[in-house]
Tab-separated table of C-alpha atoms in Angstrom:
chain	number	residue	atom	x	y	z
A	1	UNK	CA	-13.208	7.373	5.672
A	2	UNK	CA	-15.369	10.406	6.325
A	3	UNK	CA	-14.121	13.882	5.456
A	4	UNK	CA	-15.886	16.893	6.916
A	5	UNK	CA	-15.584	20.347	5.387
A	6	UNK	CA	-16.796	22.233	8.440
A	7	UNK	CA	-13.246	23.180	9.380
A	8	UNK	CA	-9.957	23.423	7.490
A	9	UNK	CA	-9.962	19.877	6.273
A	10	UNK	CA	-8.533	17.521	8.843
A	11	UNK	CA	-8.599	13.761	8.601
A	12	UNK	CA	-8.810	11.199	11.367
A	13	UNK	CA	-7.019	7.896	11.708
A	14	UNK	CA	-8.510	5.199	9.446
A	15	UNK	CA	-10.530	2.289	10.745
A	16	UNK	CA	-11.269	-0.872	8.830
A	17	UNK	CA	-14.890	-1.910	8.544
A	18	UNK	CA	-16.577	-4.572	6.454
A	19	UNK	CA	-19.906	-3.041	5.537
A	20	UNK	CA	-21.832	-5.811	3.779
A	21	UNK	CA	-24.624	-3.417	3.028
A	22	UNK	CA	-22.441	-1.264	0.822
A	23	UNK	CA	-21.740	-3.783	-1.886
A	24	UNK	CA	-23.098	-7.248	-1.174
A	25	UNK	CA	-21.254	-9.089	-3.930
A	26	UNK	CA	-17.742	-7.997	-3.084
A	27	UNK	CA	-18.110	-7.439	0.689
A	28	UNK	CA	-16.650	-3.948	0.522
A	29	UNK	CA	-14.428	-2.946	3.383
A	30	UNK	CA	-15.143	0.524	4.633
A	31	UNK	CA	-12.546	2.799	6.192
A	32	UNK	CA	-14.146	5.248	8.597
A	33	UNK	CA	-12.360	8.457	9.516
A	34	UNK	CA	-14.289	10.670	11.914
A	35	UNK	CA	-15.569	14.136	11.047
A	36	UNK	CA	-13.097	16.854	10.369
A	37	UNK	CA	-13.428	20.255	11.948
A	38	UNK	CA	-16.649	19.692	13.854
A	39	UNK	CA	-16.957	17.931	17.185
A	40	UNK	CA	-16.625	14.234	16.373
A	41	UNK	CA	-19.215	11.683	17.432
A	42	UNK	CA	-16.394	9.616	18.899
A	43	UNK	CA	-13.077	10.504	20.396
A	44	UNK	CA	-9.810	8.890	19.374
A	45	UNK	CA	-6.750	8.102	21.369
A	46	UNK	CA	-3.537	6.612	19.992
A	47	UNK	CA	-1.450	4.997	22.761
A	48	UNK	CA	2.005	6.521	22.863
A	49	UNK	CA	3.613	3.144	23.589
A	50	UNK	CA	2.611	1.612	20.291
A	51	UNK	CA	5.570	0.808	18.032
A	52	UNK	CA	5.864	2.560	14.659
A	53	UNK	CA	4.572	0.790	11.597
A	54	UNK	CA	6.791	-0.949	9.045
A	55	UNK	CA	6.088	-0.600	5.304
A	56	UNK	CA	5.452	-4.269	4.460
A	57	UNK	CA	1.724	-4.582	3.746
A	58	UNK	CA	0.029	-7.959	3.343
A	59	UNK	CA	-3.659	-7.425	2.839
A	60	UNK	CA	-6.447	-9.929	3.478
A	61	UNK	CA	-10.156	-9.345	2.977
A	62	UNK	CA	-12.752	-10.865	5.241
A	63	UNK	CA	-13.474	-9.905	8.827
A	64	UNK	CA	-10.625	-7.399	8.644
A	65	UNK	CA	-7.403	-6.658	6.782
A	66	UNK	CA	-4.274	-8.475	7.872
A	67	UNK	CA	-1.150	-6.384	7.484
A	68	UNK	CA	2.241	-7.932	8.125
A	69	UNK	CA	1.073	-9.604	11.303
A	70	UNK	CA	-1.012	-6.592	12.319
A	71	UNK	CA	-4.703	-6.325	11.570
A	72	UNK	CA	-7.223	-3.579	11.100
A	73	UNK	CA	-10.326	-4.266	13.140
A	74	UNK	CA	-13.843	-3.970	11.778
A	75	UNK	CA	-15.231	-0.639	12.893
A	76	UNK	CA	-18.791	-0.033	14.040
A	77	UNK	CA	-21.091	0.645	11.133
A	78	UNK	CA	-23.735	3.310	11.323
A	79	UNK	CA	-26.230	0.844	12.828
A	80	UNK	CA	-23.978	0.249	15.813
A	81	UNK	CA	-22.889	-3.340	15.106
A	82	UNK	CA	-20.169	-4.682	17.397
A	83	UNK	CA	-16.823	-5.657	15.894
A	84	UNK	CA	-14.780	-8.753	16.702
A	85	UNK	CA	-11.515	-8.492	18.630
A	86	UNK	CA	-8.316	-9.129	16.618
A	87	UNK	CA	-4.927	-9.010	18.301
A	88	UNK	CA	-2.542	-6.496	16.743
A	89	UNK	CA	0.365	-4.251	17.550
A	90	UNK	CA	-1.122	-0.853	16.697
A	91	UNK	CA	-4.470	0.057	18.202
A	92	UNK	CA	-6.792	3.010	18.484
A	93	UNK	CA	-9.390	3.304	21.224
A	94	UNK	CA	-12.657	4.995	20.310
A	95	UNK	CA	-15.640	5.879	22.475
A	96	UNK	CA	-18.571	5.486	22.889
A	97	UNK	CA	-18.647	1.735	23.237
A	98	UNK	CA	-14.997	1.539	24.343
A	99	UNK	CA	-14.285	-0.611	21.271
A	100	UNK	CA	-10.821	-1.155	19.837
A	101	UNK	CA	-9.846	-0.583	16.231
A	102	UNK	CA	-6.662	-1.150	14.320
A	103	UNK	CA	-4.828	0.423	11.424
A	104	UNK	CA	-2.708	-1.355	8.811
A	105	UNK	CA	1.058	-1.321	8.833
A	106	UNK	CA	2.464	0.978	6.153
A	107	UNK	CA	4.986	3.730	5.518
A	108	UNK	CA	4.547	6.252	8.363
A	109	UNK	CA	4.626	9.094	5.830
A	110	UNK	CA	1.524	7.669	4.154
A	111	UNK	CA	-0.503	6.862	7.271
A	112	UNK	CA	-3.346	9.265	8.180
A	113	UNK	CA	-3.405	10.544	11.755
A	114	UNK	CA	-5.856	12.231	14.072
A	115	UNK	CA	-6.779	15.768	13.011
A	116	UNK	CA	-4.619	15.750	9.913
A	117	UNK	CA	-5.365	18.874	7.857
A	118	UNK	CA	-5.753	19.410	4.108
A	119	UNK	CA	-6.477	22.548	2.151
A	120	UNK	CA	-9.160	20.864	0.051
A	121	UNK	CA	-11.330	17.764	0.290
A	122	UNK	CA	-9.773	16.528	-2.975
A	123	UNK	CA	-6.343	16.604	-1.327
A	124	UNK	CA	-7.615	14.368	1.452
A	125	UNK	CA	-9.103	11.924	-1.045
A	126	UNK	CA	-5.866	11.720	-3.022
A	127	UNK	CA	-3.848	11.231	0.164
A	128	UNK	CA	-6.125	8.388	1.219
A	129	UNK	CA	-5.924	6.839	-2.238
A	130	UNK	CA	-2.130	6.656	-1.946
A	131	UNK	CA	-2.446	5.246	1.552
A	132	UNK	CA	-4.845	2.538	0.340
A	133	UNK	CA	-2.539	1.581	-2.527
A	134	UNK	CA	0.401	1.210	-0.147
A	135	UNK	CA	-1.645	-1.151	2.050
A	136	UNK	CA	-2.866	-3.335	-0.793
A	137	UNK	CA	-6.468	-2.261	-1.331
A	138	UNK	CA	-8.410	0.174	-3.481
A	139	UNK	CA	-11.020	2.815	-2.719
A	140	UNK	CA	-14.241	4.115	-4.187
A	141	UNK	CA	-16.063	7.327	-3.379
A	142	UNK	CA	-19.263	7.072	-1.387
A	143	UNK	CA	-21.934	9.440	-0.130
A	144	UNK	CA	-21.437	13.203	-0.149
A	145	UNK	CA	-23.348	15.202	2.454
A	146	UNK	CA	-23.994	18.878	1.835
A	147	UNK	CA	-25.286	21.817	3.817
A	148	UNK	CA	-28.287	23.902	2.746
A	149	UNK	CA	-25.989	26.148	0.737
A	150	UNK	CA	-24.779	22.986	-1.119
A	151	UNK	CA	-21.325	23.189	0.409
A	152	UNK	CA	-19.810	19.812	1.241
A	153	UNK	CA	-19.969	18.888	4.919
A	154	UNK	CA	-18.973	15.206	4.779
A	155	UNK	CA	-17.473	12.868	2.202
A	156	UNK	CA	-17.347	9.078	2.593
A	157	UNK	CA	-14.688	6.889	1.033
A	158	UNK	CA	-14.919	3.111	0.930
A	159	UNK	CA	-12.335	0.490	0.277
A	160	UNK	CA	-13.449	-2.558	-1.650
A	161	UNK	CA	-12.272	-6.112	-1.161
A	162	UNK	CA	-11.582	-6.145	-4.900
A	163	UNK	CA	-8.546	-4.036	-4.238
A	164	UNK	CA	-7.291	-6.667	-1.814
A	165	UNK	CA	-7.643	-9.611	-4.202
A	166	UNK	CA	-4.268	-9.141	-5.828
A	167	UNK	CA	-2.495	-8.745	-2.483
A	168	UNK	CA	-4.236	-11.851	-1.129
A	169	UNK	CA	-3.060	-13.864	-4.130
A	170	UNK	CA	0.498	-12.604	-3.771
A	171	UNK	CA	0.454	-13.502	-0.081
A	172	UNK	CA	-0.669	-17.007	-0.963
A	173	UNK	CA	2.084	-17.348	-3.556
A	174	UNK	CA	4.686	-16.064	-1.095
A	175	UNK	CA	3.511	-18.672	1.416
A	176	UNK	CA	3.808	-21.438	-1.175
A	177	UNK	CA	7.343	-20.352	-1.990
A	178	UNK	CA	8.255	-20.427	1.691
A	179	UNK	CA	6.992	-24.015	1.891
A	180	UNK	CA	8.862	-25.121	-1.226
A	181	UNK	CA	11.914	-23.569	-2.832
A	182	UNK	CA	10.855	-25.202	-6.107
A	183	UNK	CA	7.726	-23.045	-6.276
A	184	UNK	CA	8.384	-20.169	-8.685
A	185	UNK	CA	6.505	-16.928	-9.176
A	186	UNK	CA	7.205	-13.377	-10.261
A	187	UNK	CA	4.951	-10.346	-10.589
A	188	UNK	CA	5.003	-6.754	-11.783
A	189	UNK	CA	2.934	-3.654	-10.963
A	190	UNK	CA	2.289	-0.290	-12.571
A	191	UNK	CA	2.962	3.161	-11.131
A	192	UNK	CA	-0.293	2.917	-9.129
A	193	UNK	CA	0.726	-0.418	-7.583
A	194	UNK	CA	-1.895	-2.314	-9.580
A	195	UNK	CA	-0.998	-5.886	-10.493
A	196	UNK	CA	-0.221	-5.988	-14.226
A	197	UNK	CA	1.844	-9.148	-14.759
A	198	UNK	CA	2.099	-12.440	-12.914
A	199	UNK	CA	3.716	-15.799	-13.654
A	200	UNK	CA	3.713	-18.883	-11.437
A	201	UNK	CA	4.622	-22.576	-11.637
A	202	UNK	CA	4.619	-25.178	-8.867
A	203	UNK	CA	7.164	-28.017	-8.511
A	204	UNK	CA	4.967	-30.578	-10.305
A	205	UNK	CA	4.536	-28.258	-13.282
A	206	UNK	CA	8.293	-27.771	-13.492
A	207	UNK	CA	8.890	-31.530	-13.381
A	208	UNK	CA	6.306	-32.007	-16.115
A	209	UNK	CA	8.125	-29.465	-18.261
A	210	UNK	CA	11.421	-31.292	-17.735
A	211	UNK	CA	9.770	-34.471	-19.052
A	212	UNK	CA	7.378	-33.168	-21.722
A	213	UNK	CA	8.455	-29.594	-22.477
A	214	UNK	CA	9.932	-29.992	-25.951
A	215	UNK	CA	6.755	-28.612	-27.548
A	216	UNK	CA	4.785	-25.915	-25.692
A	217	UNK	CA	1.403	-24.404	-26.455
A	218	UNK	CA	1.084	-20.786	-25.280
A	219	UNK	CA	-2.458	-19.459	-25.481
A	220	UNK	CA	-3.434	-15.969	-24.318
A	221	UNK	CA	-7.062	-15.969	-25.463
A	222	UNK	CA	-8.707	-16.439	-22.052
A	223	UNK	CA	-10.283	-13.436	-20.326
A	224	UNK	CA	-11.361	-15.197	-17.188
A	225	UNK	CA	-11.929	-12.650	-14.440
A	226	UNK	CA	-13.849	-9.472	-13.770
A	227	UNK	CA	-10.678	-7.361	-13.974
A	228	UNK	CA	-10.106	-8.392	-17.618
A	229	UNK	CA	-6.692	-9.830	-16.855
A	230	UNK	CA	-5.687	-12.209	-19.621
A	231	UNK	CA	-5.007	-15.767	-18.483
A	232	UNK	CA	-2.114	-17.276	-20.451
A	233	UNK	CA	-1.258	-20.914	-19.622
A	234	UNK	CA	1.778	-22.793	-20.905
A	235	UNK	CA	0.679	-26.340	-21.726
A	236	UNK	CA	1.876	-29.461	-23.490
A	237	UNK	CA	1.021	-33.115	-24.021
A	238	UNK	CA	2.195	-35.845	-21.655
A	239	UNK	CA	3.004	-39.469	-22.483
A	240	UNK	CA	-0.721	-40.305	-22.465
A	241	UNK	CA	-1.487	-37.576	-25.030
A	242	UNK	CA	-3.293	-35.640	-22.311
A	243	UNK	CA	-2.982	-31.945	-21.534
A	244	UNK	CA	-0.354	-31.078	-18.935
A	245	UNK	CA	0.253	-27.596	-17.525
A	246	UNK	CA	3.790	-26.213	-17.239
A	247	UNK	CA	2.992	-22.793	-15.794
A	248	UNK	CA	0.550	-19.909	-16.091
A	249	UNK	CA	0.464	-16.141	-16.342
A	250	UNK	CA	-1.873	-13.184	-15.949
A	251	UNK	CA	-1.440	-10.047	-18.050
A	252	UNK	CA	-3.267	-6.727	-18.092
A	253	UNK	CA	-2.074	-5.904	-21.636
A	254	UNK	CA	-1.621	-7.967	-24.778
A	255	UNK	CA	1.446	-6.202	-26.121
A	256	UNK	CA	4.992	-7.199	-27.000
A	257	UNK	CA	6.514	-6.013	-23.717
A	258	UNK	CA	3.996	-7.949	-21.612
A	259	UNK	CA	4.468	-11.140	-23.606
A	260	UNK	CA	8.244	-10.713	-23.520
A	261	UNK	CA	8.142	-10.325	-19.731
A	262	UNK	CA	6.018	-13.467	-19.342
A	263	UNK	CA	8.134	-15.544	-21.730
A	264	UNK	CA	11.268	-14.342	-19.964
A	265	UNK	CA	9.954	-15.482	-16.583
A	266	UNK	CA	8.908	-18.817	-18.090
A	267	UNK	CA	12.414	-19.273	-19.486
A	268	UNK	CA	13.985	-18.279	-16.157
A	269	UNK	CA	11.747	-20.712	-14.278
A	270	UNK	CA	12.308	-23.736	-16.511
A	271	UNK	CA	16.018	-23.292	-17.177
A	272	UNK	CA	15.801	-24.234	-20.859
A	273	UNK	CA	13.807	-23.194	-23.904
A	274	UNK	CA	11.396	-25.473	-25.787
A	275	UNK	CA	12.175	-26.781	-29.258
A	276	UNK	CA	8.865	-25.432	-30.538
A	277	UNK	CA	6.199	-23.061	-29.256
A	278	UNK	CA	2.662	-22.946	-30.648
A	279	UNK	CA	0.554	-19.778	-30.413
A	280	UNK	CA	-2.206	-17.910	-32.190
A	281	UNK	CA	-1.415	-15.196	-34.753
A	282	UNK	CA	-1.022	-12.331	-32.281
A	283	UNK	CA	1.702	-9.999	-33.677
A	284	UNK	CA	2.816	-8.921	-30.203
A	285	UNK	CA	3.349	-12.536	-29.244
A	286	UNK	CA	5.307	-13.156	-32.439
A	287	UNK	CA	7.643	-10.223	-31.700
A	288	UNK	CA	8.101	-11.318	-28.086
A	289	UNK	CA	9.063	-14.864	-29.099
A	290	UNK	CA	11.633	-13.535	-31.555
A	291	UNK	CA	13.074	-11.376	-28.779
A	292	UNK	CA	13.099	-13.866	-25.883
A	293	UNK	CA	13.170	-17.310	-27.562
A	294	UNK	CA	15.192	-16.778	-30.752
A	295	UNK	CA	16.256	-20.438	-30.996
A	296	UNK	CA	12.722	-21.821	-30.553
A	297	UNK	CA	10.705	-22.694	-33.664
A	298	UNK	CA	7.484	-20.673	-33.665
A	299	UNK	CA	4.374	-22.280	-35.093
A	300	UNK	CA	0.815	-20.992	-35.390
A	301	UNK	CA	-1.944	-23.126	-33.927
A	302	UNK	CA	-3.740	-24.918	-36.774
A	303	UNK	CA	-6.899	-25.259	-34.724
A	304	UNK	CA	-7.302	-21.461	-34.518
A	305	UNK	CA	-6.705	-21.072	-38.265
A	306	UNK	CA	-9.019	-23.965	-39.104
A	307	UNK	CA	-11.808	-22.272	-37.125
A	308	UNK	CA	-11.240	-19.011	-39.007
A	309	UNK	CA	-11.452	-20.783	-42.372
A	310	UNK	CA	-14.939	-21.932	-41.426
A	311	UNK	CA	-15.903	-18.410	-40.348
A	312	UNK	CA	-14.385	-16.431	-43.235
A	313	UNK	CA	-14.881	-18.585	-46.339
A	314	UNK	CA	-18.486	-18.581	-47.636
A	315	UNK	CA	-18.146	-22.036	-49.208
A	316	UNK	CA	-17.802	-23.581	-45.733
A	317	UNK	CA	-21.338	-22.464	-44.889
A	318	UNK	CA	-22.797	-24.225	-47.917
A	319	UNK	CA	-23.614	-27.851	-46.975
A	320	UNK	CA	-23.479	-28.874	-50.646
A	321	UNK	CA	-19.959	-27.517	-51.163
A	322	UNK	CA	-16.981	-29.874	-51.096
A	323	UNK	CA	-14.559	-27.043	-50.290
A	324	UNK	CA	-14.216	-27.951	-46.617
A	325	UNK	CA	-13.347	-31.571	-47.402
A	326	UNK	CA	-10.830	-30.711	-50.122
A	327	UNK	CA	-9.050	-27.957	-48.222
A	328	UNK	CA	-8.740	-30.218	-45.161
A	329	UNK	CA	-7.068	-32.897	-47.266
A	330	UNK	CA	-4.467	-30.310	-48.240
A	331	UNK	CA	-3.767	-28.421	-45.013
A	332	UNK	CA	-3.851	-31.390	-42.623
A	333	UNK	CA	-1.758	-33.757	-44.736
A	334	UNK	CA	1.533	-34.859	-43.204
A	335	UNK	CA	2.787	-36.628	-46.336
A	336	UNK	CA	2.920	-33.685	-48.745
A	337	UNK	CA	6.202	-31.939	-49.454
A	338	UNK	CA	6.129	-28.103	-49.484
A	339	UNK	CA	6.081	-27.972	-53.290
A	340	UNK	CA	3.252	-30.518	-53.423
A	341	UNK	CA	1.277	-28.566	-50.845
A	342	UNK	CA	1.570	-25.302	-52.763
A	343	UNK	CA	0.311	-26.963	-55.942
A	344	UNK	CA	-2.585	-28.694	-54.144
A	345	UNK	CA	-3.545	-25.438	-52.382
A	346	UNK	CA	-3.542	-23.547	-55.661
A	347	UNK	CA	-5.733	-26.196	-57.303
A	348	UNK	CA	-8.388	-25.954	-54.572
A	349	UNK	CA	-8.334	-22.143	-54.511
A	350	UNK	CA	-8.713	-21.991	-58.291
A	351	UNK	CA	-11.485	-24.610	-58.373
A	352	UNK	CA	-13.634	-22.555	-55.983
A	353	UNK	CA	-12.699	-19.156	-57.483
A	354	UNK	CA	-11.044	-17.876	-54.297
A	355	UNK	CA	-7.921	-16.395	-55.880
A	356	UNK	CA	-8.931	-12.889	-54.780
A	357	UNK	CA	-9.901	-13.860	-51.230
A	358	UNK	CA	-7.778	-11.481	-49.118
A	359	UNK	CA	-7.686	-13.497	-45.889
A	360	UNK	CA	-6.823	-16.782	-47.613
A	361	UNK	CA	-4.039	-14.957	-49.411
A	362	UNK	CA	-2.621	-13.703	-46.110
A	363	UNK	CA	-2.570	-17.081	-44.388
A	364	UNK	CA	-0.971	-18.619	-47.480
A	365	UNK	CA	1.844	-16.067	-47.210
A	366	UNK	CA	2.649	-17.377	-43.704
A	367	UNK	CA	2.161	-21.054	-44.639
A	368	UNK	CA	5.635	-21.899	-43.305
A	369	UNK	CA	4.274	-20.994	-39.828
A	370	UNK	CA	1.410	-23.490	-39.706
A	371	UNK	CA	1.292	-26.053	-42.545
A	372	UNK	CA	2.643	-29.521	-41.508
A	373	UNK	CA	4.592	-29.844	-44.778
A	374	UNK	CA	7.018	-27.179	-43.516
A	375	UNK	CA	7.614	-28.930	-40.171
A	376	UNK	CA	8.328	-32.461	-41.359
A	377	UNK	CA	11.976	-32.300	-40.306
A	378	UNK	CA	11.291	-30.825	-36.845
A	379	UNK	CA	11.304	-33.302	-33.925
A	380	UNK	CA	7.919	-33.867	-32.240
A	381	UNK	CA	6.234	-31.365	-34.560
A	382	UNK	CA	3.211	-33.650	-34.906
A	383	UNK	CA	2.169	-33.465	-31.245
A	384	UNK	CA	-0.315	-30.625	-31.757
A	385	UNK	CA	-1.053	-31.313	-35.403
A	386	UNK	CA	-4.463	-32.914	-34.913
A	387	UNK	CA	-7.578	-30.857	-34.302
A	388	UNK	CA	-8.493	-32.842	-31.192
A	389	UNK	CA	-5.186	-32.145	-29.439
A	390	UNK	CA	-5.269	-28.412	-30.170
A	391	UNK	CA	-8.933	-28.108	-29.255
A	392	UNK	CA	-8.455	-29.916	-25.949
A	393	UNK	CA	-5.830	-27.364	-24.926
A	394	UNK	CA	-8.306	-24.546	-25.541
A	395	UNK	CA	-11.306	-26.241	-23.940
A	396	UNK	CA	-9.741	-27.717	-20.807
A	397	UNK	CA	-9.656	-24.572	-18.666
A	398	UNK	CA	-12.971	-23.349	-20.083
A	399	UNK	CA	-14.665	-26.161	-18.165
A	400	UNK	CA	-13.428	-24.786	-14.856
A	401	UNK	CA	-12.956	-21.021	-15.185
A	402	UNK	CA	-15.638	-18.343	-14.876
A	403	UNK	CA	-15.242	-15.007	-16.662
A	404	UNK	CA	-17.041	-13.192	-13.817
A	405	UNK	CA	-14.679	-14.413	-11.083
A	406	UNK	CA	-12.528	-12.176	-8.966
A	407	UNK	CA	-8.883	-13.133	-8.540
A	408	UNK	CA	-9.414	-15.212	-5.403
A	409	UNK	CA	-12.198	-17.212	-7.054
A	410	UNK	CA	-10.121	-17.545	-10.210
A	411	UNK	CA	-7.209	-19.109	-8.340
A	412	UNK	CA	-9.545	-21.514	-6.560
A	413	UNK	CA	-10.963	-22.578	-9.930
A	414	UNK	CA	-7.473	-22.844	-11.389
A	415	UNK	CA	-6.306	-25.091	-8.554
A	416	UNK	CA	-9.393	-27.273	-9.064
A	417	UNK	CA	-8.616	-27.603	-12.774
A	418	UNK	CA	-4.999	-28.478	-12.053
A	419	UNK	CA	-6.015	-31.070	-9.459
A	420	UNK	CA	-8.430	-32.691	-11.929
A	421	UNK	CA	-5.742	-32.750	-14.598
A	422	UNK	CA	-3.221	-34.409	-12.307
A	423	UNK	CA	-5.736	-36.900	-10.938
A	424	UNK	CA	-6.469	-38.075	-14.479
A	425	UNK	CA	-2.737	-38.371	-15.154
A	426	UNK	CA	-2.235	-40.455	-11.993
A	427	UNK	CA	-5.070	-42.769	-13.008
A	428	UNK	CA	-3.541	-43.350	-16.435
A	429	UNK	CA	-0.129	-43.997	-14.898
A	430	UNK	CA	-1.702	-46.554	-12.581
A	431	UNK	CA	-3.547	-48.299	-15.411
A	432	UNK	CA	-0.333	-48.528	-17.405
A	433	UNK	CA	1.422	-50.164	-14.461
A	434	UNK	CA	-1.180	-52.716	-13.340
A	435	UNK	CA	-2.962	-53.752	-16.555
A	436	UNK	CA	-1.649	-55.890	-19.429
A	437	UNK	CA	-3.475	-55.623	-22.775
A	438	UNK	CA	-4.045	-58.663	-24.970
A	439	UNK	CA	-1.369	-59.169	-27.591
A	440	UNK	CA	-2.529	-59.197	-31.228
A	441	UNK	CA	0.540	-60.907	-32.674
A	442	UNK	CA	3.153	-63.433	-31.470
A	443	UNK	CA	5.929	-60.983	-32.303
A	444	UNK	CA	8.281	-60.385	-29.355
A	445	UNK	CA	8.741	-56.679	-30.104
A	446	UNK	CA	5.005	-56.118	-29.551
A	447	UNK	CA	5.338	-57.275	-25.934
A	448	UNK	CA	8.618	-55.391	-25.621
A	449	UNK	CA	6.855	-52.203	-26.720
A	450	UNK	CA	4.287	-52.675	-23.944
A	451	UNK	CA	6.630	-53.605	-21.133
A	452	UNK	CA	9.653	-51.428	-21.835
A	453	UNK	CA	8.693	-48.393	-23.885
A	454	UNK	CA	5.130	-47.090	-24.137
A	455	UNK	CA	2.289	-46.073	-21.884
A	456	UNK	CA	-0.956	-47.942	-22.382
A	457	UNK	CA	-2.495	-45.176	-24.488
A	458	UNK	CA	0.436	-44.988	-26.905
A	459	UNK	CA	0.899	-48.761	-26.935
A	460	UNK	CA	-2.568	-49.262	-28.413
A	461	UNK	CA	-1.628	-46.948	-31.292
A	462	UNK	CA	1.629	-48.844	-31.871
A	463	UNK	CA	-0.146	-52.190	-31.548
A	464	UNK	CA	-2.661	-51.217	-34.243
A	465	UNK	CA	0.210	-50.256	-36.550
A	466	UNK	CA	1.940	-53.602	-35.897
A	467	UNK	CA	-1.260	-55.541	-36.551
A	468	UNK	CA	-1.943	-53.606	-39.758
A	469	UNK	CA	1.576	-54.332	-40.964
A	470	UNK	CA	1.145	-58.049	-40.259
A	471	UNK	CA	-2.388	-58.680	-41.471
A	472	UNK	CA	-3.357	-55.985	-43.976
A	473	UNK	CA	-0.094	-55.510	-45.878
A	474	UNK	CA	1.355	-57.887	-48.428
A	475	UNK	CA	4.890	-58.326	-49.726
A	476	UNK	CA	5.366	-57.018	-53.230
A	477	UNK	CA	9.065	-57.783	-53.562
A	478	UNK	CA	12.112	-58.801	-51.566
A	479	UNK	CA	15.617	-57.434	-52.062
A	480	UNK	CA	18.783	-59.094	-50.826
A	481	UNK	CA	22.059	-57.229	-51.318
A	482	UNK	CA	20.390	-55.099	-53.980
A	483	UNK	CA	19.179	-58.125	-55.993
A	484	UNK	CA	15.491	-58.909	-56.309
C-alpha cells in the first residue's frame, strides 16, 4: 500500500504482491495502493458487474493470498516483474501493462476503494491495519518518502506472510475436520484477531486416549516457534511403554485462564477426564486443573524436580559427596510409607546440614504432590515414576521441533514427529504379533502371559519376574490353613 500526502489523503484499492526483495526469509507480501492526490502512475478500474465480497477470509501465503475461493493476484513490483494469472471473482484492471489484480474477500465496510480519502496518513494506516486483520494477515510499515520541506509525500505499507501463518494453519485444520468428523480442534483470538489459543487432536490421538488415557502428562515448557507461542502437548505411555500423543495446544500466555481454556477443550474432545495428570510446578496450571479437572489427581513431574535438585543443592556438584545417591534412595523409593519417607528425608537433610535450605523446604511442603509414597494407592501411578519415562516425554518433541520455526514449519515438524511416533508403535505391534520369545520356565502361566495378556515389551519384564521367583527365591516356610 502506498499513501501519498500530496492531496487530502485518498487511498486506492489494495493489490497483493509478493516482494521477495523486501524480506527474503519470510517472503513478505506487499499490498500496493497507488498514489493519493497526485496523478497516479497507473489507472484503476473496478468492473461494475463484480459481485460484492463476503466476510469469510481464508488466507494463504505464496504466489498470492487465497480468500474464500477468491485470490489476490501478485502485483507488479517496482522493477516491472509480470504477475501470474489467478482466477477469481473480484478483479481490478490496471494499466500500463493491462495486467489484472485481485483483492481479498472481506467485509465491504473494511475494504479500501479507489480514491478513498482520510484526514491524516495515520488514519489511512490504521484503516489498512484493520483491513489486513480481517483478511488474515499482518502489516509492517515500509519506506517513507518526503518532499524537500520534509513533508510526507508517500508512505509504503507491507503485509508479511507471517501474518498469514495462523490463518493458513486454521484453514488446514478446517480441511481436516471436513475430511473426518473425528478430527477435533478449537481456537481463540484476541481483540486484534491474533491467534492466542489453539487445541487439536486427530482421530488416532483420540483412540489412543481411549486406550491409554488414564494417566496424562501435560507439559507446557516448549517455546518452539518464532512467535513465542507455547507448545503444550498431552502425552501418555502406550502398552509398549512408549510415548503416545493424545492432543496438543498452542498458547500465547501461561496463565490460569489460558490453561483452563486448553484443559477444557481437551476434556470436551476426549469425553472423559484422566485419573491422574502430571505437570510441572506452574501455579497457573495448578489453579486451572483445580478449576477444570477437580476429580483428577494432580501430580508434579518428578523428573523436573529431580533436575532442580541437581541445580540448586551445592552437594550435588561435589563428586565426592554421597548426597545425590542417598536422596535418590529416598525420593524414588516405591516401598516406603509416607511416615517412613518423612523420617528418611529428615535424616538425609540433617546429615548434610540442609535444614535451612529454603528450596528443599518448599518442595518438602508439597511432598504429597510428587513423592511416590503418597501415590501408592492410586491406580497406574507408577507409569511416569521412573526418570527415563518422564525424560522421554520431554525429549521426544525436542528432536523434531525448531524454536525458530514459523507456524507453518512448526506444524510440518509436528506432523513428522507424530508420524515417527506412530511408525514406531506400529513396528512394536507387529513384532508382538509375529514373534514368539523363548520361554524361561515350563510354567503354563508364563506362556499364557505372552499369548493372552502382554505386549512383547511388557512380557519380558513379567518373564524376568517369573524367572527370578523360580530360580533366585527360596521357600522359608509353608502355611496350610494357618498351620506351619
